[in-house]
Structure formats: structure tokens, C-alpha cells
mmCIF file of C-alpha atoms in Angstrom:
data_model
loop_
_atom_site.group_PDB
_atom_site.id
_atom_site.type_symbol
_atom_site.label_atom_id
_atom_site.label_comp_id
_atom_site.label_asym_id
_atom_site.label_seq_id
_atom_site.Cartn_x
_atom_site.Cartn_y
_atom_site.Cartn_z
ATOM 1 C CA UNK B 202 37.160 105.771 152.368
ATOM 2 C CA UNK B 203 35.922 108.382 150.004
ATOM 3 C CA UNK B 204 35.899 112.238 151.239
ATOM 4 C CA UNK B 205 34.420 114.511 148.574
ATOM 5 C CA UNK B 206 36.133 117.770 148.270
ATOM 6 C CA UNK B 207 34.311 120.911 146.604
ATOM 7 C CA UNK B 208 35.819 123.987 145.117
ATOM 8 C CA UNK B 209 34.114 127.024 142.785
ATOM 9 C CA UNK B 210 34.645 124.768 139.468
ATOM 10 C CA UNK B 211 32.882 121.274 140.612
ATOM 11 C CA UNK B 212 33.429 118.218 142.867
ATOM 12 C CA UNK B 213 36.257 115.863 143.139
ATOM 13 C CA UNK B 214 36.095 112.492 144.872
ATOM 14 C CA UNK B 215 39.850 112.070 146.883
ATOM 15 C CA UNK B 216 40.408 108.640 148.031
ATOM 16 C CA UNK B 217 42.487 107.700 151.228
ATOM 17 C CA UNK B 218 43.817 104.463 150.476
ATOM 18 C CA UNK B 219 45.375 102.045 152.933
ATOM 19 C CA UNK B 220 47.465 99.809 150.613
ATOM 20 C CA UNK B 221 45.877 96.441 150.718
ATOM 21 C CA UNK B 222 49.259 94.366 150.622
ATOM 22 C CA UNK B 223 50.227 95.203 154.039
ATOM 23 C CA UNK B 224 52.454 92.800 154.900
ATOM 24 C CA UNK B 225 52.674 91.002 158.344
ATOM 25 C CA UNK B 226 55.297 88.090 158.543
ATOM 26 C CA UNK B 227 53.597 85.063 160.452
ATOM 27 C CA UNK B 228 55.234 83.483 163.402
ATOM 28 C CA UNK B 229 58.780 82.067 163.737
ATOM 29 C CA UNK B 230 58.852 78.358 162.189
ATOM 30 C CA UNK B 231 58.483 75.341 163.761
ATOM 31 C CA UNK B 232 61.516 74.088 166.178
ATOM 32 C CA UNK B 233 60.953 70.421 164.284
ATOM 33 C CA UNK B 234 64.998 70.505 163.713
ATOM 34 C CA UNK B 235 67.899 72.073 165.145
ATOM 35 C CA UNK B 236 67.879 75.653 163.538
ATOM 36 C CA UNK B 237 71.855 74.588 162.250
ATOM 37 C CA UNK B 238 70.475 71.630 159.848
ATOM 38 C CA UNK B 239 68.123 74.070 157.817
ATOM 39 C CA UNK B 240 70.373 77.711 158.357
ATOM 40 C CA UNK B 241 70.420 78.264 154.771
ATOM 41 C CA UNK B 242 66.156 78.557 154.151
ATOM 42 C CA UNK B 243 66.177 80.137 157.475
ATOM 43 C CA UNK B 244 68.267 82.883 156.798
ATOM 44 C CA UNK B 245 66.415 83.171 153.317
ATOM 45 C CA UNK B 246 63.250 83.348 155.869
ATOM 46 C CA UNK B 247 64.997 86.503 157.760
ATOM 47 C CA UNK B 248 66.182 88.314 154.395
ATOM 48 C CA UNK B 249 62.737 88.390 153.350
ATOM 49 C CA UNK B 250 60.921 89.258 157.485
ATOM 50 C CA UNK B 251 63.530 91.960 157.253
ATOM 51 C CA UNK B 252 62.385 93.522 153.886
ATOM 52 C CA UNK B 253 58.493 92.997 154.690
ATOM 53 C CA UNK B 254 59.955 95.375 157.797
ATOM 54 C CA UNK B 255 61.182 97.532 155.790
ATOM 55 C CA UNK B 256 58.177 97.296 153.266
ATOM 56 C CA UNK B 257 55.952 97.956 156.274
ATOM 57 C CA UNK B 258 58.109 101.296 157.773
ATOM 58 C CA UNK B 259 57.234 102.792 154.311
ATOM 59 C CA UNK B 260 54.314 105.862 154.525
ATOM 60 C CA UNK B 261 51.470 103.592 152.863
ATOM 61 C CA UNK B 262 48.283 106.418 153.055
ATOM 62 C CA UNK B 263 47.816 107.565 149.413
ATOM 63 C CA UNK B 264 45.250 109.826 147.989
ATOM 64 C CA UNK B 265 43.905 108.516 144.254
ATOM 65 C CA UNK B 266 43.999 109.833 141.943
ATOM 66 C CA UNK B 267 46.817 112.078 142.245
ATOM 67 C CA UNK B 268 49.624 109.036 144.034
ATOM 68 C CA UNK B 269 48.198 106.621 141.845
ATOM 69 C CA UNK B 270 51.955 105.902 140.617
ATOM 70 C CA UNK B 271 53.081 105.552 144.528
ATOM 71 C CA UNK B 272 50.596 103.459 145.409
ATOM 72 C CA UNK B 273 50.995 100.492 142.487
ATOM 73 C CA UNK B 274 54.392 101.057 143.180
ATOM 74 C CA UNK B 275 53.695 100.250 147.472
ATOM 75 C CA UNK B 276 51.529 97.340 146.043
ATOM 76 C CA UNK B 277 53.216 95.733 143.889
ATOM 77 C CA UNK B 278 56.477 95.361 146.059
ATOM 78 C CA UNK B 279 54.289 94.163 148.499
ATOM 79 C CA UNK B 280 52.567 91.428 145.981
ATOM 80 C CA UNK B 281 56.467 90.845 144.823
ATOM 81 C CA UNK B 282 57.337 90.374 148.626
ATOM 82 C CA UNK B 283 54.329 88.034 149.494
ATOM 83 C CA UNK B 284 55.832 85.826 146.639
ATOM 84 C CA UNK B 285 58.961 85.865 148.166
ATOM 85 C CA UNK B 286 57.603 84.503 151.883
ATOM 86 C CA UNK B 287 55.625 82.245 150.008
ATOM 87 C CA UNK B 288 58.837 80.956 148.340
ATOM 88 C CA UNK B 289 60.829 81.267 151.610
ATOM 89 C CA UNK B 290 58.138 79.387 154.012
ATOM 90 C CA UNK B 291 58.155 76.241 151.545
ATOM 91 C CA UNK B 292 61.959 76.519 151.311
ATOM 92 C CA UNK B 293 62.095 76.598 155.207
ATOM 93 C CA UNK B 294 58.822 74.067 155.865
ATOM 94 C CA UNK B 295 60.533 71.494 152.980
ATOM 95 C CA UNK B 296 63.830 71.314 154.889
ATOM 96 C CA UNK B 297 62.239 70.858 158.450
ATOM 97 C CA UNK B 298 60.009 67.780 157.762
ATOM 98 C CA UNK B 299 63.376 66.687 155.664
ATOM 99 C CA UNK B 300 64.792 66.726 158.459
ATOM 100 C CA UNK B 301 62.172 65.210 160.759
ATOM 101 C CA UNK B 302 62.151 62.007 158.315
ATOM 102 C CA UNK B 303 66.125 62.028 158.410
ATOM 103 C CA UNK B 304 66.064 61.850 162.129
ATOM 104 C CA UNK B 305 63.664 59.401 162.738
ATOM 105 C CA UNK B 306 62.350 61.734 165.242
ATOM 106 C CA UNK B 307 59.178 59.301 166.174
ATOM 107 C CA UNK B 308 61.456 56.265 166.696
ATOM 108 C CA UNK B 309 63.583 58.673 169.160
ATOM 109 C CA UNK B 310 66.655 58.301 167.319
ATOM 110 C CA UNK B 311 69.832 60.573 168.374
ATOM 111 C CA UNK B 312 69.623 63.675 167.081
ATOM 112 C CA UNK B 313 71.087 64.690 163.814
ATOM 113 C CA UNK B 314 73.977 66.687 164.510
ATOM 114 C CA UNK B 315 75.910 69.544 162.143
ATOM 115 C CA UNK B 316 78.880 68.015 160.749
ATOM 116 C CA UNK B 317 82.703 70.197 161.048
ATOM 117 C CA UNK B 318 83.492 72.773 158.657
ATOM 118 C CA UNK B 319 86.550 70.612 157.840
ATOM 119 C CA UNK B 320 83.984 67.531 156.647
ATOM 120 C CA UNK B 321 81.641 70.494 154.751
ATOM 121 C CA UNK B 322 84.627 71.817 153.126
ATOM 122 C CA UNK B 323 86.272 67.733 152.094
ATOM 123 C CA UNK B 324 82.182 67.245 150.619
ATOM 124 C CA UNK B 325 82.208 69.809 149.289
ATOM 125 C CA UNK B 326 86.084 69.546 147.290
ATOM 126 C CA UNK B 327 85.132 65.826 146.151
ATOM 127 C CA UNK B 328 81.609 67.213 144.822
ATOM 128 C CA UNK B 329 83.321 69.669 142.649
ATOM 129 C CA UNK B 330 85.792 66.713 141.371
ATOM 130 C CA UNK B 331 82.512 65.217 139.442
ATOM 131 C CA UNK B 332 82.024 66.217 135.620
ATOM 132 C CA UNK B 333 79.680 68.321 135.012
ATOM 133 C CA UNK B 334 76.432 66.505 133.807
ATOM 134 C CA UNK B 335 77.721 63.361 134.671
ATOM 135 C CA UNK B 336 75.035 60.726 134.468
ATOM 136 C CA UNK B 337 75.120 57.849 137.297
ATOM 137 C CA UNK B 338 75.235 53.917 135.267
ATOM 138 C CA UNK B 339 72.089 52.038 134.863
ATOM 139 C CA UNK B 340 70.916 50.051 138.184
ATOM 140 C CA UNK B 341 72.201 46.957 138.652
ATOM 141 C CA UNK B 342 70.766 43.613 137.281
ATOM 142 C CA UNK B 343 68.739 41.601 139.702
ATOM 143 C CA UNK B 344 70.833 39.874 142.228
ATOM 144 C CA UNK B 345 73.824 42.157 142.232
ATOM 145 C CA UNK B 346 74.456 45.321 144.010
ATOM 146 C CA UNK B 347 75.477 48.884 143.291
ATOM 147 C CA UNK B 348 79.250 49.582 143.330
ATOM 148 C CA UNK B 349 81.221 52.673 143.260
ATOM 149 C CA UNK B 350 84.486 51.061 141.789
ATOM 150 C CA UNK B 351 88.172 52.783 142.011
ATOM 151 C CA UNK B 352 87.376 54.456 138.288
ATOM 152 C CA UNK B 353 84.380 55.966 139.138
ATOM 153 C CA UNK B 354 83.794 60.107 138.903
ATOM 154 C CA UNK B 355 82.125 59.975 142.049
ATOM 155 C CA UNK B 356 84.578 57.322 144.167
ATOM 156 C CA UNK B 357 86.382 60.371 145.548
ATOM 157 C CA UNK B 358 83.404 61.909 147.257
ATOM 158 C CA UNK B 359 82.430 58.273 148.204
ATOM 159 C CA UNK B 360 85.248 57.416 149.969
ATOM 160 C CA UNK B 361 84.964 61.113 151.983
ATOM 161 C CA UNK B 362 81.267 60.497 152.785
ATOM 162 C CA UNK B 363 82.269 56.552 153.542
ATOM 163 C CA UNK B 364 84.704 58.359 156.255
ATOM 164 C CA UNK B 365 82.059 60.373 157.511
ATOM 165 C CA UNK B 366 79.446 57.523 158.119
ATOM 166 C CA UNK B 367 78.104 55.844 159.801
ATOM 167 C CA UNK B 368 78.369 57.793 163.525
ATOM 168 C CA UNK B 369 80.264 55.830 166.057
ATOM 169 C CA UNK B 370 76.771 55.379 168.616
ATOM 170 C CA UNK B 371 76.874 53.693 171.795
ATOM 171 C CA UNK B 372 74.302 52.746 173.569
ATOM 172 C CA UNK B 373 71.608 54.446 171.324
ATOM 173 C CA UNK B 374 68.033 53.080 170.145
ATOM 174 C CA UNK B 375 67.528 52.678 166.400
ATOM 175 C CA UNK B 376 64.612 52.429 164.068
ATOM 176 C CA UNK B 377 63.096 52.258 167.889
ATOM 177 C CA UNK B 378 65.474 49.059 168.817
ATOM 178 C CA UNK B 379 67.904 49.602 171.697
ATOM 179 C CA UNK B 380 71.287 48.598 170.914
ATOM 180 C CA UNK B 381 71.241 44.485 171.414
ATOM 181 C CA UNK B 382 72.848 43.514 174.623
ATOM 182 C CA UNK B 383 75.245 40.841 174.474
ATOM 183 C CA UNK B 384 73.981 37.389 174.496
ATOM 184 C CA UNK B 385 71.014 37.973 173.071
ATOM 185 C CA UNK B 386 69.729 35.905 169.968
ATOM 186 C CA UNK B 387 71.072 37.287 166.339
ATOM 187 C CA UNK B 388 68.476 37.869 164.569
ATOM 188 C CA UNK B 389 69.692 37.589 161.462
ATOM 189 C CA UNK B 390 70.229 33.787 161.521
ATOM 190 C CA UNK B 391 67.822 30.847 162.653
ATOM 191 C CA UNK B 392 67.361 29.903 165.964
ATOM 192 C CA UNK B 393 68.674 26.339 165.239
ATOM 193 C CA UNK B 394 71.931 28.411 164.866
ATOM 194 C CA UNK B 395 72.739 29.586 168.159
ATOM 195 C CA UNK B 396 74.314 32.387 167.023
ATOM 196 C CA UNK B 397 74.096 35.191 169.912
ATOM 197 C CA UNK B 398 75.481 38.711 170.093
ATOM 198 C CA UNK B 399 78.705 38.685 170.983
ATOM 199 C CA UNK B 400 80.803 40.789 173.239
ATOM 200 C CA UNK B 401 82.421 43.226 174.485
ATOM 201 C CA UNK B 402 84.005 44.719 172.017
ATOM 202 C CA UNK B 403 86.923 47.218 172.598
ATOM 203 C CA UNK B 404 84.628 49.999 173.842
ATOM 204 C CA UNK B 405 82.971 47.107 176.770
ATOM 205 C CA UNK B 406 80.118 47.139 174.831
ATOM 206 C CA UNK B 407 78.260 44.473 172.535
ATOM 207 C CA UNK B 408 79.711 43.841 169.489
ATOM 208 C CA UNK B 409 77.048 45.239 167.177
ATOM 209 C CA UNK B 410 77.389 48.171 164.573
ATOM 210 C CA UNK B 411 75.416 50.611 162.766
ATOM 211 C CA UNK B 412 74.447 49.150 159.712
ATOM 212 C CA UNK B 413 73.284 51.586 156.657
ATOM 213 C CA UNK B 414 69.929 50.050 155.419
ATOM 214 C CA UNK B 415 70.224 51.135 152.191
ATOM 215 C CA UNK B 416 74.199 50.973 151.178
ATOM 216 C CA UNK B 417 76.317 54.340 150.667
ATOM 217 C CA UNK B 418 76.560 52.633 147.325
ATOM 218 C CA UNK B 419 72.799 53.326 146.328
ATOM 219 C CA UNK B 420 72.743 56.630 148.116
ATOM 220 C CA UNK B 421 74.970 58.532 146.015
ATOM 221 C CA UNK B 422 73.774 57.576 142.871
ATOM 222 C CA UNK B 423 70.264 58.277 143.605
ATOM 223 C CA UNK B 424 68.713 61.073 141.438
ATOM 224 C CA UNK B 425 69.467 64.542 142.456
ATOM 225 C CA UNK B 426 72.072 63.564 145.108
ATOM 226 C CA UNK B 427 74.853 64.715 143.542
ATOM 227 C CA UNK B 428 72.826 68.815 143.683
ATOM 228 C CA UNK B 429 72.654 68.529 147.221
ATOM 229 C CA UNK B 430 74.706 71.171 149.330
ATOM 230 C CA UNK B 431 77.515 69.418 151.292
ATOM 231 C CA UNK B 432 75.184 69.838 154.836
ATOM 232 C CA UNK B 433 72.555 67.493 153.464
ATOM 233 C CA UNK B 434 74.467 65.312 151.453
ATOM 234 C CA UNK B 435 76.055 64.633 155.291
ATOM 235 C CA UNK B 436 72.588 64.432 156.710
ATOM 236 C CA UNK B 437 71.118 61.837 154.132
ATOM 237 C CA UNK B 438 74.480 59.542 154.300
ATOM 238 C CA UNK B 439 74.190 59.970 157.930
ATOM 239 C CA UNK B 440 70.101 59.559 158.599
ATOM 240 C CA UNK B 441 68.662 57.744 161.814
ATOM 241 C CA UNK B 442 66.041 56.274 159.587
ATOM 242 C CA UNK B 443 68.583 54.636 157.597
ATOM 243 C CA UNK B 444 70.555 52.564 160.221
ATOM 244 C CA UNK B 445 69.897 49.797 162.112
ATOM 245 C CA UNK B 446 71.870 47.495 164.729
ATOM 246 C CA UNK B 447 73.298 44.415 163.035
ATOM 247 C CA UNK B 448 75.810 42.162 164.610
ATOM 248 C CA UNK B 449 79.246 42.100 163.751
ATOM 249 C CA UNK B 450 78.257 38.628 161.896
ATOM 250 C CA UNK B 451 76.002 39.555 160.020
ATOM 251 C CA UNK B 452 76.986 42.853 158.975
ATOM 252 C CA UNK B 453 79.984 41.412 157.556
ATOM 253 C CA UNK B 454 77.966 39.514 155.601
ATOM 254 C CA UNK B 455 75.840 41.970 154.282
ATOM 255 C CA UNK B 456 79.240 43.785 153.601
ATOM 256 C CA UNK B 457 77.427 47.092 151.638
ATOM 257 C CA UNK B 458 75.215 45.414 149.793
ATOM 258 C CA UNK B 459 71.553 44.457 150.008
ATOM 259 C CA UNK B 460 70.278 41.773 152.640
ATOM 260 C CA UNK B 461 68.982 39.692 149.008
ATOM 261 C CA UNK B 462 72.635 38.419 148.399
ATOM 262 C CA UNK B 463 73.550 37.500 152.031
ATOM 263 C CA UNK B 464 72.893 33.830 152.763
ATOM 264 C CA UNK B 465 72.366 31.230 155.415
ATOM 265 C CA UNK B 466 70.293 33.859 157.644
ATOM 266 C CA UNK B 467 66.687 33.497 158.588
ATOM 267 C CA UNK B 468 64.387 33.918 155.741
ATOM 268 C CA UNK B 469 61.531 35.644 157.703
ATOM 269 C CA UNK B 470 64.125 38.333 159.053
ATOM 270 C CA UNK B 471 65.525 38.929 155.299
ATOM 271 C CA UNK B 472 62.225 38.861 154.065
ATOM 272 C CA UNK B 473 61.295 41.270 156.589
ATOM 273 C CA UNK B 474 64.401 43.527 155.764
ATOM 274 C CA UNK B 475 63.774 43.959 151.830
ATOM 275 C CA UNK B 476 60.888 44.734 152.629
ATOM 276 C CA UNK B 477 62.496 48.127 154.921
ATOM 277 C CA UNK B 478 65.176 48.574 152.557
ATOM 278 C CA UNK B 479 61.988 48.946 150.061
ATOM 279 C CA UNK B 480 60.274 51.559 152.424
ATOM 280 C CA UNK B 481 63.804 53.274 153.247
ATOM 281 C CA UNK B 482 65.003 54.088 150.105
ATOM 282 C CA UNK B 483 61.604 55.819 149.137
ATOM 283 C CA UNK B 484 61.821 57.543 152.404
ATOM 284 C CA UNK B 485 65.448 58.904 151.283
ATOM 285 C CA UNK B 486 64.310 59.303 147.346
ATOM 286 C CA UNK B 487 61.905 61.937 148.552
ATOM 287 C CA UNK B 488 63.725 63.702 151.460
ATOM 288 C CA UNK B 489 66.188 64.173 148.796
ATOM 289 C CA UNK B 490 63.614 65.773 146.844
ATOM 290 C CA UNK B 491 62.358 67.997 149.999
ATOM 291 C CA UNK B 492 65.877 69.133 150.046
ATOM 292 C CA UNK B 493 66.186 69.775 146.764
ATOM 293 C CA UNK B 494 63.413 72.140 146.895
ATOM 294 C CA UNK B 495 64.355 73.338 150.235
ATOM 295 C CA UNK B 496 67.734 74.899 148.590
ATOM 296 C CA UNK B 497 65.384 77.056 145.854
#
């Protein structure tokens, strides 16, 4: 507000000035994942609530024109730390619906879980073993499949990630499928087949297994994979929306590859399957790039 001030030699207009950055952090974020899966953004969240705290302790009544020096200073820090929440909330927001999609949440797939420091650590020592600005080989022709062979820079963290997935579920839904009791009709192969899900398998259950839609193979050479941290690149190996139950048939069939090579199964189920491998791996192409953006 404006108070004028007289004195024997004329009038001067002071101005009380309530900084207009003052900065209020808005609520906690949403709960959408376990606060472990996104702890790095989140804790980037908290550095910055705790300087707006700070920012917001400071005196911020100035009188122009004589603290016009404190008072760009006030403002600007504030306009530097609005920036930073901005930053900070699309760090934090990128990673939760990452996370969300990874999960499958709406299909009410098991929850992602945070993998051992031991597993971080082995991710983390194979990353480091890849060449800096290695380039991934060309995608395969039509009709052949992506391989990760003995000689390649990245087989080491393959074979560490291949360890570390798929989980071991048991009697879990998938993609919104319950796992396939035994008995039932595979899928996979005509009805004229008779083939059924077999049973039990050492664990009393039916002999079925997580099957990665889209093969480890494919993962790891998608772009920007390879600048994940070690905590995603566990999560996108490892995500709900990515597996499916398959029976022991004809997931040794499929053996890591695409369902386009495997043959003698039924052609409206494999038709039906590239067509989710095709929706999959655009769903994991751009978590990977929510991630990305999630780790500033």
C-alpha cells in the first residue's frame, strides 16, 4: 500500500511491499505408487518444500525505494524456487503415472515391489560394463527376433536382469486373467488339439509361467534404456503390464521371442497377441520416457 510521508523539504511516497512470490508448497503427491519406487523425485520434492520453508521464514515486508536491492533479491529466489517445484512436481508426477502403467494398477496386478540393494548394486555393476555411447544394432529383419548374443556389450547386464525376471507369482491375476487352473483349455493352440493346462507342477500348482510379452531381448535395447537408474531398469524388466500366463507348452515355444515365429497355435489367439505385443511395447517405449524425465 502506499503511505505518504512529509518532512520540511517535500513529500515522499514509501511503499510497504509484501513480496509477491510468496511461496506456498501444494499438497503432498498422490499415493498412485509405493513412495520406495519414485524416492529419488520425491526426495528432490522435499529438498525444494524445505527451501520454499526456508524462503518463506525470511522477513519479506520491504519499503521501496530504499530495499529495492532486498526485495528483487526476496523475488527472484522465490521466481528461481517456483522453477524448481515446477521442475520437481513433473519429476515426481512423471514417475508416479510410470509407475501406475508399470503396475497395471487397473487390471489389479501384484504390486510392484523394490528390488534388494544386492540386485540395485549387480544392475547397476553390469550397466557401468557398457561403452560409453554404445549404440544398440539395427532391429531385426522381419520374421526374426532380437538377440543379445554371448559378444554383446550389454549380455552382462542381460543375463543379471534375465536373473531378476520374471517374479516367481503364484496364484496372481495378470493383464486381469487369473492364473489358469489346471485342465483348462490352452489357449494358445486349437481346440481340435486338446491341449489343456497341465499340472501340478512342483509348487502343487498349474503348470503355467509368467511369460514377458515383449522379450527381455527387445527391452534392453529400446531407446534410452540403457540411462535408466538401476530401480527402473528393475521395474520396466519386471512390469505387470508386460506379463501374461502362458502354459509351460507354449511358452517354450515362444522361447523369448515374438508369438510371429511360434507355430502350430491358434491363429486368432496369435493374431490377437501381436496385436498386445504391439500395444505393450508402446506402453513400455513411453514409460521409459516418463522415467527418463522423471530422473531430471
Amino acid at each position: 500500500m502506499l503511505r505518504p510521508a512529509s518532512t520540511r523539504r517535500g513529500a515522499r511516497l514509501l511503499v510497504l511491499v509484501l513480496a509477491c512470490a510468496f511461496l506456498v508448497l501444494p499438497g503432498a503427491p498422490a499415493s498412485a505408487a509405493p513412495a520406495d519406487l519414485c524416492a529419488e523425485p520425491l526426495a528432490a520434492l522435499l529438498g525444494v518444500d524445505a527451501k520454499i520453508k526456508a524462503h518463506n521464514a525470511k522477513p519479506h515486508l520491504f519499503t521501496l525505494p530504499r530495499q529495492q536491492g532486498a526485495y528483487a533479491a526476496y523475488n527472484a529466489e522465490a521466481a528461481k524456487l517456483n522453477a524448481e517445484l515446477a521442475k520437481a512436481k513433473a519429476r515426481i508426477n512423471a514417475c508416479i503415472e510410470a509407475m501406475k502403467t508399470l503396475e497395471d494398477t487397473a487390471a489389479g496386478s501384484p504390486e510392484l515391489t523394490r528390488p534388494r540393494p544386492a540386485d540395485l548394486k549387480a544392475i547397476g555393476d553390469a550397466t557401468k560394463q557398457v561403452p560409453a555411447g554404445w549404440q544398440p544394432p539395427a532391429p531385426p529383419a522381419p520374421g526374426k527376433h532380437w538377440r543379445v548374443p554371448p559378444s554383446s556389450a550389454v549380455r552382462p547386464l542381460y543375463r543379471v536382469l534375465r536373473d531378476l525376471s520374471p517374479p516367481d507369482f503364484r496364484n496372481v491375476s495378470l493383464r486381469g486373467q487369473p492364473r489358469p487352473p489346471i485342465g483348462a483349455r490352452d489357449p494358445a493352440y486349437p481346440a481340435s488339439s486338446g491341449h489343456t493346462i497341465g499340472g501340478p507342477n512342483t509348487n502343487g500348482l498349474s503348470a503355467v509361467s509368467p511369460d514377458h510379452i515383449i522379450p527381455l531381448a527387445e527391452i534392453i535395447h529400446m531407446p534410452g534404456f540403457l540411462r535408466l537408474s538401476p530401480q527402473n531398469m528393475y521395474q520396466v524388466v519386471n512390469a505387470r503390464v508386460n506379463l501374461q500366463w502362458l502354459s509351460y507348452k507354449s511358452n517354450l515355444s515362444k522361447s523369448s521371442r515374438s508369438v510371429a515365429g511360434m507355430s502350430g497355435v491358434d491363429p486368432q489367439w496369435q493374431a490377437s497377441q501381436l496385436q498386445l505385443e504391439s500395444a505393450v511395447r508402446k506402453q513400455l517405449r513411453d514409460t521409459i520416457g516418463q522415467l527418463l524425465r522423471s530422473q531430471g
